[in-house]
Each structure stands twice: as structure tokens, then as C-alpha cells.
Amino acid sequence: MTTIANVTVLGTGVLGSQIAFQTAYRGFDVVAYDINDDILDQARARFADLANIYTKDVPGAADGPADAALARIAYSSDLAEAVAQADLVIEAIPELLDLKRETYAALAKVAPAKTIFATNSSTLLPSDLKASTGRPDRFLAMHFANQIWRFNTAEIMATDDTDPAVFDAVVEFATAIGMVPIPIRKEKAGYVLNSLLVPFLNAAAELAAGGYAEPKDVDNVWRIATGAPMGPFQIYDVIGLNTPYNILSHGTPEEQQLAAWLKETYIDKGKLGIATGEGFYSYGK
Ligand code: NAD
């Protein structure tokens, strides 16, 4: 049983729209906040698309529940108005440190004292942001995966300052919106998922770029020997090659060589993964 009833989501882009819709779908009143009314019009279209996706992909969503979720979402480009009733604010604005800090400083001035703040940041630690929240005891990270209706983890990561009762309240909330909460009690860049996935994908790239084994054979070994449904290069194609490329190109000299290999062999040829019809595999689009 969660004590959280009213939720405001800051940012209505890829992840913010999904978080807001999933929260509304599970019966919460949601305010979707973004910086201006034009972007909120785009948000309305995103939510309508999500309602269609849920209708097709989520059992029980058709004939009412997806439309009911749309009706539970209110829209605002006025920060004070958007958070006036909020028990929880989930921030999903661009991954820019200064922008996030400025936004938390503005939020701190207008949000009620009771409001919990949660960042969906993928790469920043909550400690990078906590000073600007004005309430480090009521602040933590809650990290969702893209396509949250299918990939329903919520990695919940505290700082040393987070009140354990706030942590528990957010774990309960995550469960209430249909996520599997993954508690992370010490800060870790990459949370659990990317702490495992990034080295795994890098190791696979080393094998293929070094000429040890073809990507399809690396995948075959992984699938057959571990029973996993997908090999690392299938995962690259799902994620899209640009994101791993960006991570590798900021890494060690060896990682930068892997980035160059990805770029020259695949990205420069338009092979970006499933989204472009071809990556390590061809998808016949
Ligand atoms: P996005 O660019 O799709 O959307 C960002 C939204 O924030 C836009 O609608 C933009 O108008 C809005 N915005 C910009 N400045 C704002 C402000 N000051 N206040 C309120 N809204 C503002 O970005 P995204 O991919 O949804 O990523 C958002 C956050 O979620 C990032 O921290 C990212 O690390 C994280 N995240 C993304 C993914 C993913 O797969 N895209 C997965 C997990 C976490």
C-alpha cells in the first residue's frame, strides 16, 4: 500500500512520457510538466501513441483502461502549479548536469515540503544533484528502462542522505505502478543493469574486433552455453549502436579503438541496429 497518490513527471520525452503514462495506467493522478505548451501538445500525441501500444501489447488494456489512463493525465508548463499537489516528482529531463541542477533549484522553491523527488538519470549519480534539491533526505534515483510496460525494472538508488522511510515509500510506489523494484543501497554509476551490461558488451566487441570470433558465433556460444535468449550482438542491435559507441568513445584508449571499429564497420554504413533494419544482423525491412 503506497502513501503516494499524486505524481508529477518533469519532462515528457521518451522516458518521461512512458513513466507518466504507466503511472496513470495504474490509477494515479499524474501531472505531465514540460517547458512550454507546444511541447505539451507533442506530449499529448506521445500519450495517444502509448495508449495504442498498450491496447495492443498490454493484456487487459483494450476497451477502457488505456483511455482511462489518458484521462488521468493533466498537463502544465507552470512548475509551481504542476507540483502543488505532488507527493512525488519524477524528473526525466535531458541528461545535462547543469540543466538538472537548475531545475531542482527551481523545484525546491515551489514544491511542498512533503514532496519526494526522484531522478530517472541514467548516468549521473543522485549525489551529483542532491545539493540543489534543498531536501537531500527526500531525494533519490529511480531509474526505469525504455519500454517500461515490457521491461519493468525500477532501480532505486539512495544517497547517504536519503531517509530510509523515503526509500521504502518509493519502493512501494514502484511496485504499485507494476515495476519490479531493485533496491540499490549504495551509489553505483550504471546501477545494476549497466554495471553488468556495459562490460559484457565491451567484451563481446573485443572478441569480434580482435578477429577472435564472428559476432554470430560469439552470440551462439553465449546462447547455447548459458541458455540466455540473446547474445551480446543481438542486444547491441536492440539498443542501437550509437549509445554503446558514445560510451566507448569516452573510455580508455582500448575502448576508443572499439568505438572506431563499431563506427567504421557498422555505423558509417548505416548499420545502427533493428531501428535501421540492419546492425550486426539484417532484419529484412
Ligand atoms: P528526451 O530528450 O526524450 O526528453 C526530455 C524532455 O525534457 C523533453 O520533452 C524536453 O522538452 C524536456 N525538458 C527539457 N528541459 C526541461 C526542464 N527544464 N524542465 C522540464 N522538462 C524539460 O530525453 P529522455 O530520453 O526521455 O531522457 C530523460 C532522462 O531519462 C535522462 O536523464 C535519461 O538519462 C533518462 N533515461 C533515458 C532512457 C532512454 O532510453 N531514453 C532510459 C532510462 C533513463
Coordinates of C-alpha atoms and ligand atoms in Angstrom, one line a residue:
M1 CA 0.0 0.0 0.0
T2 CA 1.6 3.2 -1.2
T3 CA 1.2 6.6 0.6
I4 CA 1.8 8.3 -2.7
A5 CA -1.3 9.5 -4.6
N6 CA -0.3 12.5 -6.8
V7 CA 2.6 12.3 -9.1
T8 CA 4.2 14.9 -11.3
V9 CA 6.6 13.9 -14.1
L10 CA 9.1 16.6 -15.3
G11 CA 9.9 16.1 -19.0
T12 CA 7.5 14.4 -21.4
G13 CA 10.2 13.0 -23.8
V14 CA 10.9 9.3 -24.5
L15 CA 11.1 8.2 -20.9
G16 CA 9.0 10.9 -19.1
S17 CA 6.0 10.1 -21.3
Q18 CA 6.3 6.4 -20.6
I19 CA 6.7 6.9 -16.8
A20 CA 3.7 9.3 -16.7
F21 CA 1.5 7.0 -18.8
Q22 CA 2.4 3.9 -16.8
T23 CA 1.7 5.7 -13.6
A24 CA -1.7 6.9 -14.8
Y25 CA -2.4 3.5 -16.2
R26 CA -2.0 2.1 -12.7
G27 CA -4.6 4.5 -11.3
F28 CA -2.6 7.5 -10.1
D29 CA -3.3 11.1 -10.9
V30 CA -0.5 12.4 -12.9
V31 CA 0.6 15.9 -14.0
A32 CA 2.9 16.0 -17.0
Y33 CA 5.1 19.0 -16.9
D34 CA 7.3 20.4 -19.8
I35 CA 8.8 23.7 -20.7
N36 CA 6.1 25.1 -23.0
D37 CA 2.7 24.4 -24.4
D38 CA 4.0 23.4 -27.9
I39 CA 6.0 20.6 -26.3
L40 CA 2.9 19.6 -24.2
D41 CA 1.0 19.3 -27.5
Q42 CA 3.6 16.8 -28.7
A43 CA 3.3 15.1 -25.3
R44 CA -0.5 14.6 -26.0
A45 CA 0.4 12.8 -29.2
R46 CA 3.0 10.7 -27.4
F47 CA 0.4 9.7 -24.8
A48 CA -2.1 8.8 -27.5
D49 CA 0.6 6.6 -29.2
L50 CA 1.3 4.9 -25.8
A51 CA -2.4 4.3 -25.4
N52 CA -2.4 2.5 -28.7
I53 CA 0.7 0.5 -27.9
Y54 CA -0.8 -0.6 -24.5
T55 CA -4.0 -1.5 -26.2
K56 CA -2.1 -3.9 -28.5
D57 CA 0.7 -5.1 -26.1
V58 CA -0.6 -5.0 -22.6
P59 CA -3.2 -7.6 -21.7
G60 CA -6.4 -6.0 -20.4
A61 CA -5.6 -2.5 -21.7
A62 CA -8.1 -2.5 -24.5
D63 CA -11.7 -1.4 -24.1
G64 CA -11.2 1.2 -21.4
P65 CA -8.1 1.1 -19.2
A66 CA -5.7 2.7 -21.7
D67 CA -8.2 5.5 -22.4
A68 CA -8.9 5.9 -18.7
A69 CA -5.1 6.4 -18.2
L70 CA -5.2 9.3 -20.7
A71 CA -8.0 10.9 -18.7
R72 CA -5.9 10.8 -15.5
I73 CA -3.1 12.9 -17.0
A74 CA -3.2 16.7 -16.6
Y75 CA -0.7 19.0 -18.4
S76 CA 1.2 22.0 -17.2
S77 CA 4.0 24.2 -18.3
D78 CA 3.9 26.1 -14.9
L79 CA 6.2 24.4 -12.5
A80 CA 4.6 25.7 -9.3
E81 CA 1.1 24.7 -10.5
A82 CA 2.4 21.3 -11.7
V83 CA 3.8 20.3 -8.4
A84 CA 1.3 22.0 -6.0
Q85 CA -0.3 18.7 -5.0
A86 CA 2.6 16.3 -5.7
D87 CA 3.6 13.6 -3.3
L88 CA 6.2 12.5 -5.7
V89 CA 8.0 14.3 -8.6
I90 CA 9.8 12.1 -11.1
E91 CA 12.4 14.0 -13.1
A92 CA 13.0 12.8 -16.7
I93 CA 14.6 15.9 -18.3
P94 CA 17.7 15.8 -20.5
E95 CA 20.9 14.3 -19.2
L96 CA 22.7 17.6 -18.6
L97 CA 24.1 18.2 -15.2
D98 CA 23.6 22.0 -15.1
L99 CA 20.1 21.8 -16.5
K100 CA 19.1 19.2 -13.9
R101 CA 20.7 21.3 -11.1
E102 CA 18.9 24.4 -12.2
T103 CA 15.6 22.6 -12.5
Y104 CA 16.0 21.1 -9.0
A105 CA 16.8 24.5 -7.5
A106 CA 13.6 25.9 -9.1
L107 CA 11.6 22.9 -8.0
A108 CA 12.9 23.2 -4.4
K109 CA 11.4 26.7 -4.2
V110 CA 7.9 25.7 -5.3
A111 CA 7.3 22.1 -4.2
P112 CA 5.5 21.4 -0.9
A113 CA 7.8 20.2 1.9
K114 CA 6.3 16.7 1.8
T115 CA 7.2 16.1 -1.9
I116 CA 9.7 13.4 -2.7
F117 CA 12.0 14.0 -5.7
A118 CA 13.3 11.1 -7.8
T119 CA 15.6 11.4 -10.8
N120 CA 15.5 9.0 -13.7
S121 CA 19.0 9.9 -14.7
S122 CA 20.9 7.1 -16.4
T123 CA 24.5 8.3 -15.9
L124 CA 24.5 10.9 -13.1
L125 CA 24.7 9.8 -9.5
P126 CA 22.0 11.3 -7.2
S127 CA 24.8 12.8 -5.1
D128 CA 25.7 15.0 -8.2
L129 CA 22.2 16.6 -7.8
K130 CA 21.3 16.3 -4.1
A131 CA 22.6 19.7 -3.0
S132 CA 20.4 21.5 -5.5
T133 CA 17.2 19.7 -4.3
G134 CA 17.2 21.5 -0.9
R135 CA 15.9 18.3 0.6
P136 CA 18.6 15.6 0.2
D137 CA 16.7 13.4 2.7
R138 CA 13.7 13.3 0.3
F139 CA 15.7 12.7 -2.9
L140 CA 16.9 9.6 -4.7
A141 CA 17.2 8.0 -8.1
M142 CA 14.5 5.8 -9.6
H143 CA 15.7 4.5 -13.0
F144 CA 13.3 3.0 -15.5
A145 CA 14.2 1.1 -18.7
N146 CA 12.9 2.2 -22.1
Q147 CA 9.6 0.5 -22.9
I148 CA 8.7 0.3 -19.2
W149 CA 5.4 -1.6 -19.9
R150 CA 7.6 -4.6 -21.1
F151 CA 10.9 -4.1 -19.4
N152 CA 9.6 -3.2 -15.9
T153 CA 12.5 -2.7 -13.7
A154 CA 12.8 0.3 -11.4
E155 CA 16.3 0.6 -10.0
I156 CA 16.0 2.6 -6.8
M157 CA 19.2 4.2 -5.6
A158 CA 19.7 6.2 -2.4
T159 CA 22.4 8.6 -1.4
D160 CA 23.9 8.6 2.2
D161 CA 21.4 11.4 2.9
T162 CA 18.2 9.7 1.7
D163 CA 15.7 9.0 4.6
P164 CA 15.2 5.2 4.7
A165 CA 11.4 5.8 5.0
V166 CA 11.5 7.7 1.7
F167 CA 13.4 4.9 0.1
D168 CA 10.8 2.4 1.3
A169 CA 8.0 4.7 0.1
V170 CA 9.5 4.8 -3.4
V171 CA 10.0 1.0 -3.5
E172 CA 6.3 0.6 -2.6
F173 CA 5.3 3.1 -5.2
A174 CA 7.4 1.4 -7.9
T175 CA 5.6 -1.9 -7.0
A176 CA 2.2 -0.1 -7.2
I177 CA 2.8 1.0 -10.8
G178 CA 3.8 -2.5 -11.9
M179 CA 7.5 -2.3 -11.7
V180 CA 9.9 -4.8 -10.1
P181 CA 11.8 -2.6 -7.7
I182 CA 15.5 -3.2 -7.5
P183 CA 16.9 -1.6 -4.3
I184 CA 20.4 -0.2 -4.6
R185 CA 21.6 1.0 -1.2
K186 CA 24.9 2.5 -2.2
E187 CA 25.5 4.7 -5.2
K188 CA 26.9 3.0 -8.2
A189 CA 27.3 4.5 -11.7
G190 CA 25.3 2.4 -14.1
Y191 CA 23.1 1.0 -11.4
V192 CA 22.9 -2.9 -11.7
L193 CA 21.9 -3.2 -15.3
N194 CA 24.6 -1.1 -16.9
S195 CA 27.2 -2.3 -14.4
L196 CA 26.7 -5.7 -15.9
L197 CA 25.7 -4.9 -19.4
V198 CA 28.4 -2.4 -20.4
P199 CA 31.4 -4.7 -19.6
F200 CA 29.6 -7.6 -21.2
L201 CA 29.0 -5.8 -24.5
N202 CA 32.6 -4.4 -24.4
A203 CA 34.0 -7.9 -24.0
A204 CA 32.0 -9.1 -27.0
A205 CA 33.2 -6.2 -29.1
E206 CA 36.8 -7.1 -28.2
L207 CA 36.3 -10.7 -29.4
A208 CA 34.8 -9.6 -32.7
A209 CA 37.0 -6.5 -33.3
G210 CA 40.1 -8.6 -32.4
G211 CA 39.2 -11.2 -35.0
Y212 CA 38.8 -14.0 -32.5
A213 CA 35.3 -14.9 -33.5
E214 CA 32.5 -13.6 -35.7
P215 CA 29.6 -11.8 -34.0
K216 CA 27.1 -14.6 -34.8
D217 CA 29.5 -17.2 -33.3
V218 CA 30.0 -15.1 -30.1
D219 CA 26.2 -15.0 -29.8
N220 CA 25.9 -18.7 -30.5
V221 CA 28.3 -19.5 -27.7
W222 CA 26.5 -17.3 -25.2
R223 CA 23.1 -18.6 -26.1
I224 CA 24.0 -22.3 -26.2
A225 CA 26.4 -22.4 -23.3
T226 CA 24.3 -20.3 -20.9
G227 CA 20.7 -20.8 -22.1
A228 CA 20.4 -17.0 -22.5
P229 CA 17.8 -16.0 -25.1
M230 CA 20.0 -13.4 -26.8
G231 CA 23.7 -13.0 -27.4
P232 CA 25.6 -9.7 -26.9
F233 CA 25.4 -8.7 -30.6
Q234 CA 21.6 -9.2 -30.7
I235 CA 21.5 -6.9 -27.6
Y236 CA 23.6 -4.3 -29.5
D237 CA 21.1 -4.4 -32.3
V238 CA 18.2 -3.9 -29.8
I239 CA 19.8 -0.9 -28.1
G240 CA 21.1 0.6 -31.3
L241 CA 24.8 1.0 -31.9
N242 CA 25.0 4.8 -31.3
T243 CA 24.6 4.5 -27.5
P244 CA 27.4 1.9 -27.0
Y245 CA 29.5 3.9 -29.4
N246 CA 29.1 7.1 -27.4
I247 CA 30.0 5.3 -24.1
L248 CA 33.1 3.6 -25.7
S249 CA 34.3 6.8 -27.4
H250 CA 34.6 8.4 -23.9
G251 CA 36.5 5.5 -22.5
T252 CA 40.1 4.2 -22.3
P253 CA 42.3 4.1 -25.4
E254 CA 41.4 0.4 -25.9
E255 CA 37.7 1.3 -25.6
Q256 CA 38.2 4.1 -28.1
Q257 CA 39.6 1.6 -30.6
L258 CA 36.5 -0.5 -30.1
A259 CA 34.4 2.7 -30.7
A260 CA 36.3 3.3 -34.0
W261 CA 35.7 -0.3 -35.0
L262 CA 31.9 0.0 -34.4
K263 CA 31.9 3.2 -36.3
E264 CA 33.8 2.1 -39.4
T265 CA 32.4 -1.4 -39.7
Y266 CA 28.8 -0.6 -38.9
I267 CA 27.7 2.9 -38.0
D268 CA 29.2 4.6 -41.0
K269 CA 27.4 2.1 -43.3
G270 CA 24.0 2.9 -41.7
K271 CA 24.0 -0.3 -39.7
L272 CA 22.7 1.0 -36.4
G273 CA 20.6 -2.0 -35.3
I274 CA 17.0 -3.0 -35.5
A275 CA 15.8 0.5 -35.9
T276 CA 17.5 0.9 -39.3
G277 CA 16.8 -2.7 -40.4
E278 CA 20.4 -3.8 -40.1
G279 CA 23.1 -3.9 -37.5
F280 CA 25.1 -7.0 -36.7
Y281 CA 22.1 -8.8 -38.2
S282 CA 19.8 -8.0 -41.1
Y283 CA 16.1 -7.5 -40.2
G284 CA 14.6 -7.5 -43.7
K285 CA 13.0 -4.1 -43.6
Ligands
NAD1 P1 14.2 13.3 -24.1 O1 15.1 14.2 -24.7 O2 13.4 12.4 -25.0 O3 13.1 14.2 -23.2 C1 13.5 15.2 -22.4 C2 12.2 16.1 -22.1 O4 12.6 17.0 -21.1 C3 11.8 16.9 -23.4 O5 10.4 16.7 -23.5 C4 12.2 18.3 -23.0 O6 11.3 19.3 -23.6 C5 12.0 18.3 -21.5 N1 12.8 19.3 -20.8 C6 13.9 20.0 -21.2 N2 14.2 20.9 -20.2 C7 13.3 20.8 -19.2 C8 13.1 21.4 -18.0 N3 13.9 22.4 -17.6 N4 12.0 21.1 -17.2 C9 11.2 20.1 -17.7 N5 11.3 19.4 -18.8 C10 12.4 19.8 -19.6 O7 15.0 12.5 -23.0 P2 14.8 11.0 -22.4 O8 15.4 10.0 -23.3 O9 13.4 10.9 -22.1 O10 15.7 11.1 -21.1 C11 15.3 11.8 -20.0 C12 16.0 11.3 -18.8 O11 15.7 9.9 -18.6 C13 17.5 11.4 -18.8 O12 18.0 11.7 -17.6 C14 18.0 10.0 -19.3 O13 19.3 9.7 -18.8 C15 16.9 9.1 -18.6 N6 16.7 7.8 -19.2 C16 16.6 7.7 -20.6 C17 16.4 6.4 -21.1 C18 16.2 6.2 -22.6 O14 16.2 5.0 -23.1 N7 15.9 7.3 -23.4 C19 16.3 5.3 -20.3 C20 16.4 5.5 -18.9 C21 16.7 6.7 -18.4

